[in-house]
PDB file of C-alpha atoms in Angstrom:
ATOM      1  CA  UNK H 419       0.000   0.000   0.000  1.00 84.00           C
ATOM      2  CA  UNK H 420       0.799   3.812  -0.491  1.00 92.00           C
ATOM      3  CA  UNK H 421       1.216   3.886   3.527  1.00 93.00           C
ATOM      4  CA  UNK H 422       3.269   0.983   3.741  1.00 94.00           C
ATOM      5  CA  UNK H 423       5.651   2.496   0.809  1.00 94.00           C
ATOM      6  CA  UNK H 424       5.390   5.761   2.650  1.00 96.00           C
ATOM      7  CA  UNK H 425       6.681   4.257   5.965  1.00 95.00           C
ATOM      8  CA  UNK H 426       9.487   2.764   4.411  1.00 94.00           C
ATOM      9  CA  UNK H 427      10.497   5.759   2.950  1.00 96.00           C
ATOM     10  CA  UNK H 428       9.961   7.521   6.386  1.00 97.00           C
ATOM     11  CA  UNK H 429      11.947   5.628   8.128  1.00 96.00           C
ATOM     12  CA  UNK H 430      14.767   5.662   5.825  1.00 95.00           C
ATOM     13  CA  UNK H 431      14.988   9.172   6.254  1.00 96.00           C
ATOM     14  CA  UNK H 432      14.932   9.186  10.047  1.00 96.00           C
ATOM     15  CA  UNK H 433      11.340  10.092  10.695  1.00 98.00           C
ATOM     16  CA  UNK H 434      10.723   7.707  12.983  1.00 97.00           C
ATOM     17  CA  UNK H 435       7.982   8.916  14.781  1.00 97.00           C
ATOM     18  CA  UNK H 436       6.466   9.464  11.108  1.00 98.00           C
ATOM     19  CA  UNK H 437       7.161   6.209   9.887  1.00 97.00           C
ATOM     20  CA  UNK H 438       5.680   4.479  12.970  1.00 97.00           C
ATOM     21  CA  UNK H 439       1.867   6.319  12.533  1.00 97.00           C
ATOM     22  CA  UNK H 440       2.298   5.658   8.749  1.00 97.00           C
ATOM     23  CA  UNK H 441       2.912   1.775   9.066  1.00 97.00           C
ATOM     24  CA  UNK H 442       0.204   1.494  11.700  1.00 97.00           C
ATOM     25  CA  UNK H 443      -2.248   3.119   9.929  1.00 97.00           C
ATOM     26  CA  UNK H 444      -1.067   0.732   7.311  1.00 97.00           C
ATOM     27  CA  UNK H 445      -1.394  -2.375   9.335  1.00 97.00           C
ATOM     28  CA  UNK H 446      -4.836  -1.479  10.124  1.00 96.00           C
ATOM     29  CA  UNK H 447      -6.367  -1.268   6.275  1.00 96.00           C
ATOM     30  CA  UNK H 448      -4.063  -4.599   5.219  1.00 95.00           C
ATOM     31  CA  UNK H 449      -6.046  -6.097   8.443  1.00 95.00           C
ATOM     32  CA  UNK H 450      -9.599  -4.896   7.417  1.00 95.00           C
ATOM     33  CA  UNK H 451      -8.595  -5.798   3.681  1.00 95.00           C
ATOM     34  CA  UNK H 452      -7.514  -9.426   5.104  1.00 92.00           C
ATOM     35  CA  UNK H 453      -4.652  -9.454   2.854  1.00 90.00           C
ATOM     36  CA  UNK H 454      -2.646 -11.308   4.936  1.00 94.00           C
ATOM     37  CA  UNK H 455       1.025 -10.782   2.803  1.00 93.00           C
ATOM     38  CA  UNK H 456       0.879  -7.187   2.845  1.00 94.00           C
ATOM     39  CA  UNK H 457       0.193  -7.512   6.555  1.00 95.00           C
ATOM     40  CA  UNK H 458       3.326  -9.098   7.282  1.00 96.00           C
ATOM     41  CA  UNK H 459       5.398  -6.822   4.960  1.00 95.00           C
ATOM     42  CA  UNK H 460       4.055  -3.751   7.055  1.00 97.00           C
ATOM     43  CA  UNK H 461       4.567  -5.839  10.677  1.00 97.00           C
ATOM     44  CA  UNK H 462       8.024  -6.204   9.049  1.00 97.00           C
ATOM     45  CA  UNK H 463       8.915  -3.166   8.381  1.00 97.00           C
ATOM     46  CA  UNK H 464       7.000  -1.691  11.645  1.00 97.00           C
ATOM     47  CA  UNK H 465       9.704  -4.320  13.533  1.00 98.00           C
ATOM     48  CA  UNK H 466      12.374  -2.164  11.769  1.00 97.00           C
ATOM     49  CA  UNK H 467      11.000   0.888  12.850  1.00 98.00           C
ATOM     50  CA  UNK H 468      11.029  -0.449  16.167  1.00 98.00           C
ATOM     51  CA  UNK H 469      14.208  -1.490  16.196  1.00 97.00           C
ATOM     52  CA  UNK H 470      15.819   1.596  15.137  1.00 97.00           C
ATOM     53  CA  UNK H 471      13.676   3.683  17.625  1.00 97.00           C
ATOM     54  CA  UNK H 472      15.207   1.172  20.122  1.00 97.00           C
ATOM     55  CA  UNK H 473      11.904  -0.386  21.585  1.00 97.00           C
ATOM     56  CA  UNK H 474      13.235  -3.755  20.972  1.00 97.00           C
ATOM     57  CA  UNK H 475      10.465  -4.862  22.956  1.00 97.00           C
ATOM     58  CA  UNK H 476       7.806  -3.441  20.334  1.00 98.00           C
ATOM     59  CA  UNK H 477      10.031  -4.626  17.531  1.00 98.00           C
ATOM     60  CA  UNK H 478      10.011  -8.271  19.002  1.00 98.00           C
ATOM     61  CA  UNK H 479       6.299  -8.079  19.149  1.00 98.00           C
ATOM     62  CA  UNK H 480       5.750  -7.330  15.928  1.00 98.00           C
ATOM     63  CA  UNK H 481       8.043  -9.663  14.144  1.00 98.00           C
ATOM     64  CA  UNK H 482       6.423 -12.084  16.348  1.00 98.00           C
ATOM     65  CA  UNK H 483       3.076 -11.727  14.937  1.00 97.00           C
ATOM     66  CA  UNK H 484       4.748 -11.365  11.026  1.00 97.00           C
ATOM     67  CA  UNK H 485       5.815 -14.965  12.113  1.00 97.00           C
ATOM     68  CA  UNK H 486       3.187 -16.298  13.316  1.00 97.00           C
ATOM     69  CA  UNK H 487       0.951 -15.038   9.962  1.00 96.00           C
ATOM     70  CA  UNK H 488       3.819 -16.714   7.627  1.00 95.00           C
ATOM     71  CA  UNK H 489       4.177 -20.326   9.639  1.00 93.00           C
ATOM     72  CA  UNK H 490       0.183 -19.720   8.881  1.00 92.00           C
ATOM     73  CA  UNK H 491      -0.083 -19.049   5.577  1.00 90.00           C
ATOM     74  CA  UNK H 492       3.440 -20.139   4.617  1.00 81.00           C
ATOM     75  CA  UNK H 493       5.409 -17.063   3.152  1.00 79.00           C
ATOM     76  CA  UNK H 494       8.892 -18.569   2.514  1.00 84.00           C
ATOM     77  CA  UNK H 495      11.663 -16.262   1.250  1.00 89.00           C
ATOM     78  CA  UNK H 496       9.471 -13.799   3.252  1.00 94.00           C
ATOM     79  CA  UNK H 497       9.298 -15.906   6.144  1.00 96.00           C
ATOM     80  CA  UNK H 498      12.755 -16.194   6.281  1.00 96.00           C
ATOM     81  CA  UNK H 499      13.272 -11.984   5.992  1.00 96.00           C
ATOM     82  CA  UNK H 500      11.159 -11.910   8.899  1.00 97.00           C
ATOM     83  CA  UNK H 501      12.942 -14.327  10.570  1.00 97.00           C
ATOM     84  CA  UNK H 502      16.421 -12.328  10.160  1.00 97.00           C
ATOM     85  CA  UNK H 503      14.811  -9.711  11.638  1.00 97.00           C
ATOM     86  CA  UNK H 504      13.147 -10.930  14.440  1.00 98.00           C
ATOM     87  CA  UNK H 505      16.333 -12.976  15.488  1.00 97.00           C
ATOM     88  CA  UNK H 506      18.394  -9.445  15.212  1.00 97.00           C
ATOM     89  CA  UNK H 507      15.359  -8.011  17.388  1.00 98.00           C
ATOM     90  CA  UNK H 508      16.322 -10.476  20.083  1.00 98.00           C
ATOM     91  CA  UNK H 509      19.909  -9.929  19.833  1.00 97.00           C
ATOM     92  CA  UNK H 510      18.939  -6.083  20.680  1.00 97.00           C
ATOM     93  CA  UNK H 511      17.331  -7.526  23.772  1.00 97.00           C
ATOM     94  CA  UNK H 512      20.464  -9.430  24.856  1.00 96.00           C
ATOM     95  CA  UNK H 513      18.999 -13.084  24.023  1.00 97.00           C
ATOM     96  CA  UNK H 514      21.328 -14.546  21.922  1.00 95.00           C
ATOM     97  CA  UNK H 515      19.943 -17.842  22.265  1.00 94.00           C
ATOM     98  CA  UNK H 516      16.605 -17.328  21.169  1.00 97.00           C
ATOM     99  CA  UNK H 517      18.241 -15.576  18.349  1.00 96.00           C
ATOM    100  CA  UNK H 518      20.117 -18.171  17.535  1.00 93.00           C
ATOM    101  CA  UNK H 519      17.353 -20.457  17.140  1.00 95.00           C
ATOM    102  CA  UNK H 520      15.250 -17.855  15.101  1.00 97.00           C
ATOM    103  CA  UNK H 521      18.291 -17.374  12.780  1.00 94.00           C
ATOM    104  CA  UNK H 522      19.062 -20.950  12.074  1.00 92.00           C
ATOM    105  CA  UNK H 523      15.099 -20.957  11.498  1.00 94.00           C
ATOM    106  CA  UNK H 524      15.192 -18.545   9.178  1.00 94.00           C
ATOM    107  CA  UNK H 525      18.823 -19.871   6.956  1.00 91.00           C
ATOM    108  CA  UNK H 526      16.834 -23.512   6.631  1.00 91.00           C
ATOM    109  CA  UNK H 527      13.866 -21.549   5.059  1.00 93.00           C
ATOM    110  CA  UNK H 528      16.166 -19.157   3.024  1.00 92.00           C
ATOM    111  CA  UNK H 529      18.554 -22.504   1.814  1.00 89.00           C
ATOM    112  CA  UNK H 530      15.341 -24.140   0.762  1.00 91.00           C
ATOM    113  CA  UNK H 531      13.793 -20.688  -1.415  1.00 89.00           C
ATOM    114  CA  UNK H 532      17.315 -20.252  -3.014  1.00 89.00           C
ATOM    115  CA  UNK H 533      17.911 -16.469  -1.170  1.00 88.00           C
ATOM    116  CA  UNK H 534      21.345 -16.183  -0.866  1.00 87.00           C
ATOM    117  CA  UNK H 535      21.200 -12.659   0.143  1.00 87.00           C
ATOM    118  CA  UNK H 536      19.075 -13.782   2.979  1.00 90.00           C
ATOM    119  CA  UNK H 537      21.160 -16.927   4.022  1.00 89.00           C
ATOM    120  CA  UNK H 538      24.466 -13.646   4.031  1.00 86.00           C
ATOM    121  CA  UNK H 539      22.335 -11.880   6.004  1.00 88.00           C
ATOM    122  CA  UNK H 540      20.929 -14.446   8.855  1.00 90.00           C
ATOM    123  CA  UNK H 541      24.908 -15.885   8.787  1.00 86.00           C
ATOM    124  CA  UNK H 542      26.241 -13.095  10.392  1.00 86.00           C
ATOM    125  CA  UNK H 543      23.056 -12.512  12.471  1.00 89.00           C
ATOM    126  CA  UNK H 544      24.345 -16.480  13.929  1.00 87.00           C
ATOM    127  CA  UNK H 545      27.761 -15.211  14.166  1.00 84.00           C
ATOM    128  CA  UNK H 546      27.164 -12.573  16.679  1.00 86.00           C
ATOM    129  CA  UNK H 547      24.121 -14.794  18.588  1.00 89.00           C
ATOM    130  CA  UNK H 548      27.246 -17.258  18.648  1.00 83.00           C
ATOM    131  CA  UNK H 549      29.610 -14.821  19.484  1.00 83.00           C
ATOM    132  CA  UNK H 550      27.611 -13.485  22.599  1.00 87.00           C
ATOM    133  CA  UNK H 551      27.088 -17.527  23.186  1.00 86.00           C
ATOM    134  CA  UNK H 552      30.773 -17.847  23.346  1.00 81.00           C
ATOM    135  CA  UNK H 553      30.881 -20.188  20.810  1.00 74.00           C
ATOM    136  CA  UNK H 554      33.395 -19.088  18.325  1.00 61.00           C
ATOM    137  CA  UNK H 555      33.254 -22.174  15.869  1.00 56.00           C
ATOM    138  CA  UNK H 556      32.083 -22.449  12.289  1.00 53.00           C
ATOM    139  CA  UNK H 557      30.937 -25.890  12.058  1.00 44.00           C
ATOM    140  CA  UNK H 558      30.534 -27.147   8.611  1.00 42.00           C
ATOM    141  CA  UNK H 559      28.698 -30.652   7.530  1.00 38.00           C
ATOM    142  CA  UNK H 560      31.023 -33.790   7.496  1.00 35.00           C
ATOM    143  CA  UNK H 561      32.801 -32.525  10.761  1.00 36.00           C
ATOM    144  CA  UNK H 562      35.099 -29.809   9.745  1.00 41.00           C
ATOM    145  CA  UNK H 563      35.153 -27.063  12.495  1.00 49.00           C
ATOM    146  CA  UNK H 564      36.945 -23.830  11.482  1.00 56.00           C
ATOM    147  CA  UNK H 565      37.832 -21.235  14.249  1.00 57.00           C
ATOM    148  CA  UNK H 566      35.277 -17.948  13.710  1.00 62.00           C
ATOM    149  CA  UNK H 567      38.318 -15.653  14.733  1.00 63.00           C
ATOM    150  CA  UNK H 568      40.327 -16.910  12.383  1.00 62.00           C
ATOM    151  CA  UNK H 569      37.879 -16.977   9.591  1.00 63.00           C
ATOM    152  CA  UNK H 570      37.071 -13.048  10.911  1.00 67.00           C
ATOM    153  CA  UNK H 571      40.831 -12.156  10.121  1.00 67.00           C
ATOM    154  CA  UNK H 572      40.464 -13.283   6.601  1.00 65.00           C
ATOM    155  CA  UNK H 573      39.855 -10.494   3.873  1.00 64.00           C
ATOM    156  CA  UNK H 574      36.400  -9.791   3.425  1.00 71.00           C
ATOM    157  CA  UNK H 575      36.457 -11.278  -0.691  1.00 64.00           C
ATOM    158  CA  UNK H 576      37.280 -15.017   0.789  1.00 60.00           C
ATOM    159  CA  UNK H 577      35.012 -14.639   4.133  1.00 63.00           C
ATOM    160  CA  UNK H 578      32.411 -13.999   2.187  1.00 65.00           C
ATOM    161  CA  UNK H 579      33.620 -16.736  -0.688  1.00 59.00           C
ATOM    162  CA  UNK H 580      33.873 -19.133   2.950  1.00 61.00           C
ATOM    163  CA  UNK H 581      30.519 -18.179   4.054  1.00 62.00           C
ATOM    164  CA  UNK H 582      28.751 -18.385   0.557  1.00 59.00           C
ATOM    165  CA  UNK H 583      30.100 -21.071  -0.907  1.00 54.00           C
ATOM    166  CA  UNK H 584      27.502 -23.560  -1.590  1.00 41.00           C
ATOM    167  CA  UNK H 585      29.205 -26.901  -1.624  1.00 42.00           C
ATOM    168  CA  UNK H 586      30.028 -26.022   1.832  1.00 45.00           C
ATOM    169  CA  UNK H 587      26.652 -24.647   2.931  1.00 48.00           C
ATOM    170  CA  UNK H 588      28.451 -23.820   6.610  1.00 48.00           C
ATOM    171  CA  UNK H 589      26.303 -23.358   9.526  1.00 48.00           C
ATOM    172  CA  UNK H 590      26.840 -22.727  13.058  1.00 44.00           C
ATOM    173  CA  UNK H 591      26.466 -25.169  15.645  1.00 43.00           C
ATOM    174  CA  UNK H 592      27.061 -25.449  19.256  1.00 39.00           C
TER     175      UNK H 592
END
């Protein structure tokens, strides 16, 4: 919708106050509409808002109900963007491992639609649940555990190479 767009924008720009009444007001026709898609894309991007207003406790909240409308209806690749998000939401409220769980949620759904830009995305959200964890491994299928520090202190063309490779398909595990 024209109010969902308009938060976006909003936000991006550092009205968040703006962007906030915008998305609500948004949220509120998608729900009376029933269009249950565009209500998770506004819940998403209200979660953002949230987040960069730091109310991680309102940002949590509403990625929570994105993801409970997507395990519903089954959004994948959005699923999984919602996922990201929620699981950085919890990082903002110092719960790594719930993050960790939501992450490695959200890279099984984003492995299975194909979105490697996702899978980028929720790996480093895992790296720093891990890293507030305390676990500092990569573990890859097949057994091969590489050190995250050292992999850290590699440049950032063969990290990412590391990270993205899909033969590999690394996750973290504890």
């Amino acid at each position: 919708s024209a109010l969902r767009s308009l938060g976006g924008v909003l936000r991006r720009l550092g009205k968040l106050a703006e962007a906030r009444a915008s998305l609500e007001a948004a949220l509120e026709m998608e729900r009376a509409e029933g269009i249950r898609r565009n209500e998770v894309m506004c819940l998403e991007e209200l979660g953002e808002v949230q987040l960069d207003r730091g109310d991680n406790d309102a940002a949590v909240e509403a990625l929570t109900e994105a993801d409970a409308i997507c395990r519903e209806v089954g959004h994948g690749q959005m699923h999984a963007e919602v996922l990201e998000a929620l699981g950085r939401a919890h990082l903002a409220r110092s719960d790594p491992g719930t993050a960790r769980t939501t992450l490695e949620s959200g890279l099984k759904l984003a492995r299975q639609q194909g979105a490697r830009d996702v899978q980028v995305r929720l790996h480093r959200g895992l790296a720093d649940a891990c890293r507030d964890l305390g676990d500092h491994h990569l573990w890859i299928p097949g057994g091969v555990a590489l050190d995250q520090r050292a992999v850290s202190r590699l440049d950032p063309a063969h990290r990412e190479a590391l990270l993205e490779c899909e033969s590999l398909r690394p996750t973290i595990v504890g």
